mmCIF file of C-alpha atoms and ligand atoms in Angstrom:
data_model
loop_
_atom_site.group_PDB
_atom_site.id
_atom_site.type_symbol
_atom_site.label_atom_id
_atom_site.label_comp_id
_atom_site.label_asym_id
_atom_site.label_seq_id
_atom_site.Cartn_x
_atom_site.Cartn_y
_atom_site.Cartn_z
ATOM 1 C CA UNK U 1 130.780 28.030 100.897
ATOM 2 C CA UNK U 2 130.955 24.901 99.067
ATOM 3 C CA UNK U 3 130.998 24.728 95.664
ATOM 4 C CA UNK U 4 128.323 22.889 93.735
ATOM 5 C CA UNK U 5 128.849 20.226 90.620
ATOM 6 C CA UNK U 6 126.057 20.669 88.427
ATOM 7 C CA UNK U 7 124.060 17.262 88.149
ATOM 8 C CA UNK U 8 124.674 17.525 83.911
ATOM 9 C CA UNK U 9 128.469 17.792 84.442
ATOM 10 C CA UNK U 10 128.225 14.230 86.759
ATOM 11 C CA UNK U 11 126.213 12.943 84.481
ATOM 12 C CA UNK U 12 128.088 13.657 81.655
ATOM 13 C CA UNK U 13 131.758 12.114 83.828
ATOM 14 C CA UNK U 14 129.907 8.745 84.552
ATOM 15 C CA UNK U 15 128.980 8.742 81.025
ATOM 16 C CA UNK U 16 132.177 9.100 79.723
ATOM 17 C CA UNK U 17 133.334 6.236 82.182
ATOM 18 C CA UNK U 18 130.601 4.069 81.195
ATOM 19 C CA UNK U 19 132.170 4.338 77.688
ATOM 20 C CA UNK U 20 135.711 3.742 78.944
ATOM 21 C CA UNK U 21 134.366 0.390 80.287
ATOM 22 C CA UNK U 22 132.464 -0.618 76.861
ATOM 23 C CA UNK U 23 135.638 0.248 74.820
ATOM 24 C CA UNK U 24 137.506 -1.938 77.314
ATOM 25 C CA UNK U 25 135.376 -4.820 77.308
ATOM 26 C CA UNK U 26 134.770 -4.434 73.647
ATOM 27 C CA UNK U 27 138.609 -4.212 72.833
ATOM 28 C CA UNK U 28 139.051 -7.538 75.503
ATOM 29 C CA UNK U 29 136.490 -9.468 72.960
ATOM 30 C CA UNK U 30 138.142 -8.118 69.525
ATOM 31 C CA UNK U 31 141.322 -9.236 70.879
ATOM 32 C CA UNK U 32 139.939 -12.866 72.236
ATOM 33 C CA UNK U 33 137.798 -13.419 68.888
ATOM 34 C CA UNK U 34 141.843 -12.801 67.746
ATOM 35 C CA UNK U 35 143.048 -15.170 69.202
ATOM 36 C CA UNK U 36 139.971 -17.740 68.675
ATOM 37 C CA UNK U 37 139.844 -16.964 64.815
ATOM 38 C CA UNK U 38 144.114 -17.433 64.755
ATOM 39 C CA UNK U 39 143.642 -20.851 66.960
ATOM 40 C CA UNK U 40 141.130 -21.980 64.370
ATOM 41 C CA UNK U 41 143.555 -20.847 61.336
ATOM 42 C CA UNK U 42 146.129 -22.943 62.780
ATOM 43 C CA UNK U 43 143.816 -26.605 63.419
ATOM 44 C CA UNK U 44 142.293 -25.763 59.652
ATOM 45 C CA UNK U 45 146.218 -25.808 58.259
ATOM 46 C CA UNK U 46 146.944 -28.345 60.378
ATOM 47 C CA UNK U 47 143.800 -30.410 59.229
ATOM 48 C CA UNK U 48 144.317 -29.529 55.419
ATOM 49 C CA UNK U 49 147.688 -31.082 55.738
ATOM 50 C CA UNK U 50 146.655 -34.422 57.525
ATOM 51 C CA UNK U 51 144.021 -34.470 54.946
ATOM 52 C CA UNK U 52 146.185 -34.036 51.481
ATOM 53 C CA UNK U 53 148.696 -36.487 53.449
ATOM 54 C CA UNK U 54 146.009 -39.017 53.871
ATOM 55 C CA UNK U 55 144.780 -38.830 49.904
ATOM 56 C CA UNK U 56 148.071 -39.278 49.551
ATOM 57 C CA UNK U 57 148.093 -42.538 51.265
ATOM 58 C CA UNK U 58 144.906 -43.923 49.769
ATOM 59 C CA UNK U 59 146.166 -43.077 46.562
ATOM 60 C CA UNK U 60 149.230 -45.124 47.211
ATOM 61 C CA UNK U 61 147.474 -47.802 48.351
ATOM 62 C CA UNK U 62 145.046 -47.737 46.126
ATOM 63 C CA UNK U 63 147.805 -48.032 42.632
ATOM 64 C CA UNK U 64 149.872 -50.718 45.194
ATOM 65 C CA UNK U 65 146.596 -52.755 45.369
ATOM 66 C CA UNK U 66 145.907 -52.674 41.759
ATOM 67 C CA UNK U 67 149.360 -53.329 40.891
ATOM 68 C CA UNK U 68 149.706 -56.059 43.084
ATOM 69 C CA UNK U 69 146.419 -58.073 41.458
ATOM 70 C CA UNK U 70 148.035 -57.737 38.117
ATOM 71 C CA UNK U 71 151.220 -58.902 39.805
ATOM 72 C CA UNK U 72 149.468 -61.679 40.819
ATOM 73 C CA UNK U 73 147.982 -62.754 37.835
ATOM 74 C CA UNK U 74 151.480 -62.105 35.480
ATOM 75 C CA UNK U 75 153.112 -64.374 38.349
ATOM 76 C CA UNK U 76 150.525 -67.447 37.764
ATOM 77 C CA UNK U 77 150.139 -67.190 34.065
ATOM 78 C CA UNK U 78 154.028 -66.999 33.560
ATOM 79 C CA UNK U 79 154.180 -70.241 36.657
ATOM 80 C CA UNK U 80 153.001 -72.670 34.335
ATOM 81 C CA UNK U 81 154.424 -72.736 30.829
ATOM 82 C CA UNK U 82 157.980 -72.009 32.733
ATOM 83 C CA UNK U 83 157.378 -75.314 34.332
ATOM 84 C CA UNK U 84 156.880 -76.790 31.214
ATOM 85 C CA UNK U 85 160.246 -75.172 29.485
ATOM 86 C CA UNK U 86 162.055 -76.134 32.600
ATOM 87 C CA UNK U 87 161.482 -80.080 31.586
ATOM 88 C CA UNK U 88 161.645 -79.793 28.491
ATOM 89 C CA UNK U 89 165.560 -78.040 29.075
ATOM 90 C CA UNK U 90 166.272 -81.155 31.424
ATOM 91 C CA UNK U 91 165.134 -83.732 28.710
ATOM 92 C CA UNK U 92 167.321 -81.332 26.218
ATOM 93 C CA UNK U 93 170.435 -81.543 28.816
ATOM 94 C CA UNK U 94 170.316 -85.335 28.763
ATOM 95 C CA UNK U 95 170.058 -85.852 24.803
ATOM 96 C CA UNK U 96 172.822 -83.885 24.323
ATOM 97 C CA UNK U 97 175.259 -85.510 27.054
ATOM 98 C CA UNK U 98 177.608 -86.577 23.670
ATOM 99 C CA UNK U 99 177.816 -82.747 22.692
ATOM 100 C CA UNK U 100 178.764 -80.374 25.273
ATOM 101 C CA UNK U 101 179.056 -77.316 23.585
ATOM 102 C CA UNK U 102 175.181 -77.634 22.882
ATOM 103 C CA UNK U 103 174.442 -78.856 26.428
ATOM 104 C CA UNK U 104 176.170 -75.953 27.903
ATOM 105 C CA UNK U 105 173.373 -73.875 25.716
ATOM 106 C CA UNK U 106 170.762 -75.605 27.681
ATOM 107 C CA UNK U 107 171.651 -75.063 30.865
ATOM 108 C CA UNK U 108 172.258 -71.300 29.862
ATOM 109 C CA UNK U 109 168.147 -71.654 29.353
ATOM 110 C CA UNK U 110 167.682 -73.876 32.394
ATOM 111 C CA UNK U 111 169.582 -71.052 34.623
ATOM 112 C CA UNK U 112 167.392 -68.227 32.709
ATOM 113 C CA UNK U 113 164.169 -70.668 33.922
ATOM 114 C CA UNK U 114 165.473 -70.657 37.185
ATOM 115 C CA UNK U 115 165.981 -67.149 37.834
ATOM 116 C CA UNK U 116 162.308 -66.310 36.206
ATOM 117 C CA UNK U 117 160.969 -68.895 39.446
ATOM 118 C CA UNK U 118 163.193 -67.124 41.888
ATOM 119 C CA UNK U 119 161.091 -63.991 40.926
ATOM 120 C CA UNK U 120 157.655 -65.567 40.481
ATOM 121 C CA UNK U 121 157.791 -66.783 43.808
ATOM 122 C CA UNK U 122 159.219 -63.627 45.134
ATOM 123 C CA UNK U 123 156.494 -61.580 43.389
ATOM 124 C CA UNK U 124 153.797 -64.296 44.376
ATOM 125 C CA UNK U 125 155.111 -63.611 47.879
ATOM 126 C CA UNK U 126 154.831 -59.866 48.048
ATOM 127 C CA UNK U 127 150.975 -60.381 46.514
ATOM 128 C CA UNK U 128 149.682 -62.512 49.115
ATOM 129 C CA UNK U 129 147.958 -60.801 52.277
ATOM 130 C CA UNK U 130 150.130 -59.772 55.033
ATOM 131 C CA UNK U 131 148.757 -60.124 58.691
ATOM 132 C CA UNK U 132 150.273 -58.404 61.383
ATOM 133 C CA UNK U 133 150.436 -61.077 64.491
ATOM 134 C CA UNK U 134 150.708 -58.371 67.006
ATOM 135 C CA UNK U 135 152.433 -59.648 70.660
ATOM 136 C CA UNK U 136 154.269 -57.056 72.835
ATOM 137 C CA UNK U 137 157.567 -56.679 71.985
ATOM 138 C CA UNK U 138 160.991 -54.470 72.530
ATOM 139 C CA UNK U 139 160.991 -52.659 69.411
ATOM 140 C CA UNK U 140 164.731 -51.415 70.517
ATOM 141 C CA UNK U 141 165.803 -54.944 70.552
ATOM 142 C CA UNK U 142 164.460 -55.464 67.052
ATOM 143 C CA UNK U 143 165.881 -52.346 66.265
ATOM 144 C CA UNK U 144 169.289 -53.421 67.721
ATOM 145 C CA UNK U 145 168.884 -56.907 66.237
ATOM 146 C CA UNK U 146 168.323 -55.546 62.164
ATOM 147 C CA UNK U 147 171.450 -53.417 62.383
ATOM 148 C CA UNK U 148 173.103 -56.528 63.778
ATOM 149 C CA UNK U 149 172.090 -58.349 60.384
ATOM 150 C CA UNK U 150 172.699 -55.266 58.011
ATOM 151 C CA UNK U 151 176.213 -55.740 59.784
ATOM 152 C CA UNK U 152 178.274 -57.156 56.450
ATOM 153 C CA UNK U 153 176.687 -54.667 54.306
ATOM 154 C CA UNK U 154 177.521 -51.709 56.569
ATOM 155 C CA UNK U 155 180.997 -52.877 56.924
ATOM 156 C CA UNK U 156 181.785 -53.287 53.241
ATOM 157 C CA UNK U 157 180.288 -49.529 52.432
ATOM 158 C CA UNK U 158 182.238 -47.952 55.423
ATOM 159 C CA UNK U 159 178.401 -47.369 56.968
ATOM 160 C CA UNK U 160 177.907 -46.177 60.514
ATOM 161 C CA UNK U 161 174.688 -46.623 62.143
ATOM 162 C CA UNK U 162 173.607 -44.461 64.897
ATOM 163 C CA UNK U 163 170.874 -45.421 66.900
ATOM 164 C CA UNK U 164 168.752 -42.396 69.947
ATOM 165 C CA UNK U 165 165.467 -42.574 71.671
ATOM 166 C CA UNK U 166 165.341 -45.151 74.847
ATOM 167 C CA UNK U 167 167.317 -48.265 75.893
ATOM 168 C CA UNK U 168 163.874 -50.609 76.031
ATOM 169 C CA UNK U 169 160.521 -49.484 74.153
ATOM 170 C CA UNK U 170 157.537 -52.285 74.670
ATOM 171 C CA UNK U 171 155.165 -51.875 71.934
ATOM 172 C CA UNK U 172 152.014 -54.177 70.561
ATOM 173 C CA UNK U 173 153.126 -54.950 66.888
ATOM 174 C CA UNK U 174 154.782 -58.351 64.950
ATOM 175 C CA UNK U 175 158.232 -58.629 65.608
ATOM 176 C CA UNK U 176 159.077 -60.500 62.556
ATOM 177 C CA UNK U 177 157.609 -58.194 60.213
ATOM 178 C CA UNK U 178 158.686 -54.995 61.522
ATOM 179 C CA UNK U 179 162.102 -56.929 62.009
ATOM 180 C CA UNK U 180 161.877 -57.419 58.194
ATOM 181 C CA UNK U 181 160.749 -53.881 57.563
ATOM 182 C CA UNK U 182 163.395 -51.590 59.475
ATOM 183 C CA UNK U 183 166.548 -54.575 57.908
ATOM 184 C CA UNK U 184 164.986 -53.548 54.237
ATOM 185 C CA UNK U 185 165.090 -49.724 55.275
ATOM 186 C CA UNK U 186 168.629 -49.842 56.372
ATOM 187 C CA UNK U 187 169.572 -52.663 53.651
ATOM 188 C CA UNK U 188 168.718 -49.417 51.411
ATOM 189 C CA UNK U 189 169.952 -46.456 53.336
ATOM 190 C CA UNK U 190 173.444 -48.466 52.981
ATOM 191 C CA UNK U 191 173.193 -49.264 49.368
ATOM 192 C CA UNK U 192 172.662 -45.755 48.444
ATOM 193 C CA UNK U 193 175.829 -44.138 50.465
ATOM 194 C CA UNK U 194 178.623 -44.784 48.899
ATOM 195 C CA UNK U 195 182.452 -44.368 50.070
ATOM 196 C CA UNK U 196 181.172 -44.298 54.129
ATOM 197 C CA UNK U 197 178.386 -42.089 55.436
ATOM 198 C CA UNK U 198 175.874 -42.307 58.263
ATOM 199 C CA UNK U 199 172.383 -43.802 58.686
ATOM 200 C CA UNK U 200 170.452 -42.172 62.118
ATOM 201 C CA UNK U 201 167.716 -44.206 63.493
ATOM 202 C CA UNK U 202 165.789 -41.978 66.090
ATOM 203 C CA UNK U 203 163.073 -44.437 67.968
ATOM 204 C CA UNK U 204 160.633 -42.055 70.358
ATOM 205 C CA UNK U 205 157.103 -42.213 71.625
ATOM 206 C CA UNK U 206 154.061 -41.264 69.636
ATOM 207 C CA UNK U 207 153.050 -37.566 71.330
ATOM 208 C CA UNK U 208 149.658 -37.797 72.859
ATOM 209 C CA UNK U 209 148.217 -36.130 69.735
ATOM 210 C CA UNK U 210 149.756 -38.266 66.987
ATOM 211 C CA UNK U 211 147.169 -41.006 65.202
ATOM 212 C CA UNK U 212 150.037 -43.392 65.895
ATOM 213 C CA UNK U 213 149.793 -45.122 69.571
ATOM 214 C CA UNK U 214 152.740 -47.493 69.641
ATOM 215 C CA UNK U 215 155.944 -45.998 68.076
ATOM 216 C CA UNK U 216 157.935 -43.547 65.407
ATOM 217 C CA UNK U 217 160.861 -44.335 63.480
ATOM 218 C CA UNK U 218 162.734 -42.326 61.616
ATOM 219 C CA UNK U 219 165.714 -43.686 59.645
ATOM 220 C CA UNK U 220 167.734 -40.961 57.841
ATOM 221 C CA UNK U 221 170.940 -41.338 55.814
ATOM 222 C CA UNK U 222 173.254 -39.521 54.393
ATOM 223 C CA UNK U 223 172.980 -40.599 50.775
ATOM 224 C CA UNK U 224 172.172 -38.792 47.921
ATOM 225 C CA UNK U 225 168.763 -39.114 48.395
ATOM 226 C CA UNK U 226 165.632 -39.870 46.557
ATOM 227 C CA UNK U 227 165.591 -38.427 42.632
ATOM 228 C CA UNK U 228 162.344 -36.079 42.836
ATOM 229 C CA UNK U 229 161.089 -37.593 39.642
ATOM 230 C CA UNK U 230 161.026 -41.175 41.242
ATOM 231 C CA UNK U 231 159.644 -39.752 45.103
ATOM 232 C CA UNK U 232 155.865 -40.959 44.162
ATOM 233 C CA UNK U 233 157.141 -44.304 43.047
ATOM 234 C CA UNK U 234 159.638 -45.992 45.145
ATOM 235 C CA UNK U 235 156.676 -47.606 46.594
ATOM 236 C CA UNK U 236 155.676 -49.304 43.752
ATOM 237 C CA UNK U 237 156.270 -53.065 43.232
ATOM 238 C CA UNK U 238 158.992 -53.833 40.495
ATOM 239 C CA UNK U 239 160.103 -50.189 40.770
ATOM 240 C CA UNK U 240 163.785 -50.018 40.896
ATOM 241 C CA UNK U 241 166.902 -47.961 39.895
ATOM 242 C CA UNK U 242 169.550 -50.567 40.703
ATOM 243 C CA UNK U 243 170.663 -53.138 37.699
ATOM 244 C CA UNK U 244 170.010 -55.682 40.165
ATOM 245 C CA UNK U 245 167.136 -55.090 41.937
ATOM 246 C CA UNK U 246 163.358 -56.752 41.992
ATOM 247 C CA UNK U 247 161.571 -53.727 43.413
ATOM 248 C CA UNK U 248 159.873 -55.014 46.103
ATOM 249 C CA UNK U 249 161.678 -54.105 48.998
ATOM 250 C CA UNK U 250 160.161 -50.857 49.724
ATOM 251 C CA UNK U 251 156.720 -52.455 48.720
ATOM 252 C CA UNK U 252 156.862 -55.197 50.869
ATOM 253 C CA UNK U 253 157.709 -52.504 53.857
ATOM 254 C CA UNK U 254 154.789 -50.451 52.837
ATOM 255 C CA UNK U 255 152.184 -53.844 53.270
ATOM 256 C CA UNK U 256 153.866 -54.032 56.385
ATOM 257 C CA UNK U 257 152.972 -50.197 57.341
ATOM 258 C CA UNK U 258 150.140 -51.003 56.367
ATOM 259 C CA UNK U 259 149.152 -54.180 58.489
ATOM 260 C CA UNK U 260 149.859 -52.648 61.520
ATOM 261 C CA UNK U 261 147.225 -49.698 60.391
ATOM 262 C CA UNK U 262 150.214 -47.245 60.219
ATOM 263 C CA UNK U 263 151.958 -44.910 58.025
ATOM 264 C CA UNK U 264 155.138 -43.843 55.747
ATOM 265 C CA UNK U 265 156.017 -40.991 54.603
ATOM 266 C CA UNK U 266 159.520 -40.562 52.861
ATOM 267 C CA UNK U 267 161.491 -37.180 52.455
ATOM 268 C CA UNK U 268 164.202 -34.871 51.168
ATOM 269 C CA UNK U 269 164.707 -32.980 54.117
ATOM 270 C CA UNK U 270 166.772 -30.052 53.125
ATOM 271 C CA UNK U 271 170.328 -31.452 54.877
ATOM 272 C CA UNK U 272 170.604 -33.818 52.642
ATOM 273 C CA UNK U 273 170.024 -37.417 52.178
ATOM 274 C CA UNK U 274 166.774 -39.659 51.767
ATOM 275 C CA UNK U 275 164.266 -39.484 55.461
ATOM 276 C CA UNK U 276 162.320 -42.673 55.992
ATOM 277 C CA UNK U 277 159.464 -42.061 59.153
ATOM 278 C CA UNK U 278 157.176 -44.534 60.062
ATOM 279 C CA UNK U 279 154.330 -44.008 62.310
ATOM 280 C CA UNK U 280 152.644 -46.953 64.117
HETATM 281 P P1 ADP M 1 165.318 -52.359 45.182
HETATM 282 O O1 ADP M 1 166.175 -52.168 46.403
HETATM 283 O O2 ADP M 1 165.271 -53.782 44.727
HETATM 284 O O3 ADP M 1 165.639 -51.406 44.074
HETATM 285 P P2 ADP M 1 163.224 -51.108 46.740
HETATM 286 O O4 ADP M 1 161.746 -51.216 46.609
HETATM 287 O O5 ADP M 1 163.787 -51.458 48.063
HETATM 288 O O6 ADP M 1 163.809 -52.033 45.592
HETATM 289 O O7 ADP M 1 163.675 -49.637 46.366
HETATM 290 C C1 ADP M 1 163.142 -49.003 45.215
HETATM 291 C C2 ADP M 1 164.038 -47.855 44.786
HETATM 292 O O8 ADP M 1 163.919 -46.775 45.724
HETATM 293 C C3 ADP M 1 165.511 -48.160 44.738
HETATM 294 O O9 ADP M 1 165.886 -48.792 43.528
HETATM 295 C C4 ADP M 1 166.133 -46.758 44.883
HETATM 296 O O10 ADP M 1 166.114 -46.083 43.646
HETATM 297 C C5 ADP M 1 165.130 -46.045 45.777
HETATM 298 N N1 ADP M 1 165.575 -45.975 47.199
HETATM 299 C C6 ADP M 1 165.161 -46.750 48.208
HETATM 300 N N2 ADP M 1 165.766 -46.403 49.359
HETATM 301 C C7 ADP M 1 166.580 -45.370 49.071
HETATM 302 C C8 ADP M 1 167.489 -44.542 49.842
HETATM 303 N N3 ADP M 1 167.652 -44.715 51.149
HETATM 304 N N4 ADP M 1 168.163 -43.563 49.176
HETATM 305 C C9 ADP M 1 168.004 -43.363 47.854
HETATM 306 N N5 ADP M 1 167.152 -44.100 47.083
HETATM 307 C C10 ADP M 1 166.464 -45.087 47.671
#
């Protein structure tokens, strides 16, 4: 005689499955939502530090545009009365051709004069608009071709230059600018190492994500790197630490960034050194 399940006890075993499934299917969408609400974590950090990168930018440019108008305006108003104290000093120099210990005075002020109109033009230089005139061009040949110039000053600080990323890189940008641009970066690199070190230039290809579409640059040396205090103003026109220096080097490569609708972000990193990466 066979023996007979009770129709409550079935009941009661598909019920139980029933549940099994639910739990399943319920712990299957916890553990997706998971995943979702982790995915979304990451793209909000990731856009909160694009964003606070990009204020930082604007603000940048914002101070380098203001700066640059007053720059401007110093550079004229100064332009004209030095004119006027440069003839004057020549009139000086010939009225005193019978006494030389005066006429060596002037030309002390004449070679003053001269100086101040080396840096008015300089200034009136870095203040007018820069347009990129953007042909296709081997960006490793510039690369190769800056380092080639930067060649005395490497030599006489013991500097070597390493350069990685690929042989031949075509990229839409203006040769003579970025030319000017990467020369300034390593012109800088080199001044700050001192007794022999090592700048790294790393040239690769934008990854599909990036904003940039043409190129990234890195230049990294092994100085002592960039005071903290100063980070936020190396850009600055006229800011300098060197007893020689105008400034405008780093400013002029930031217009250039700029021109070509890229970006530059300078660093610390923790080996040491200062990190300069441009993104085009
Ligand atoms: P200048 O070279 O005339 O001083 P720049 O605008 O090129 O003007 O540089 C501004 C300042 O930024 C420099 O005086 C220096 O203090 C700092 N700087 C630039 N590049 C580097 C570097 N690679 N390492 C350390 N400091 C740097």
């Amino acid at each position: 005689m066979s023996t007979q399940i009770a129709p409550a006890s079935i009941d009661h075993a598909r019920r139980i499955e029933e549940l099994g499934k639910i739990i399943l299917a319920y712990s299957e969408v916890t553990e997706r939502l998971q995943m979702a609400h982790e995915q979304l974590n990451h793209t909000v950090r990731k856009l909160q530090i694009e964003l606070s990168e990009k204020n930082l930018q604007l603000e940048r440019k914002n101070r380098l545009a203001a700066l640059g108008e007053m720059a401007a305006g110093m550079a004229h108003e100064i332009r004209n009365p030095l004119g006027g104290i440069q003839l004057y000093a020549s009139m000086l120099d010939k009225d005193m051709a019978d006494r030389p210990a005066s006429q060596q005075l002037v030309r002390k002020i004449s070679g003053g004069v001269k100086r101040l109109e080396g840096l008015v033009s300089q200034t009136l230089q870095f203040t007018r608009e820069i347009a990129a005139n953007a042909v296709e061009m081997d960006i490793r040949e510039i690369l190769d071709q800056s380092v080639d110039f930067a060649s005395a000053s490497l030599q006489a600080r013991e500097v070597a230059c390493e350069i990685t990323g690929p042989g031949a890189m075509t990229v839409l940008a203006d040769p003579i600018l970025i030319g000017q641009a990467i020369l300034n970066l390593i012109l800088n690199a080199s001044e700050a190492i001192s007794g022999g070190g090592t700048i790294k230039i790393e040239l690769r290809k934008p990854p599909a994500e990036s904003n940039a579409k043409q190129f990234h640059l890195v230049i990294h040396d092994s100085g002592p790197g960039i005071p903290p205090h100063v980070l936020d103003r190396i850009f600055n026109p006229f800011f300098t630490t060197k007893d020689h220096g105008t400034g405008l080097g780093l400013a002029i490569v930031h217009r250039i960034v700029e021109a070509h609708d890229g970006s530059i972000v300078v660093t610390n990193p923790p080996g040491g050194g200062a990190r300069f990466e441009i993104r085009i």
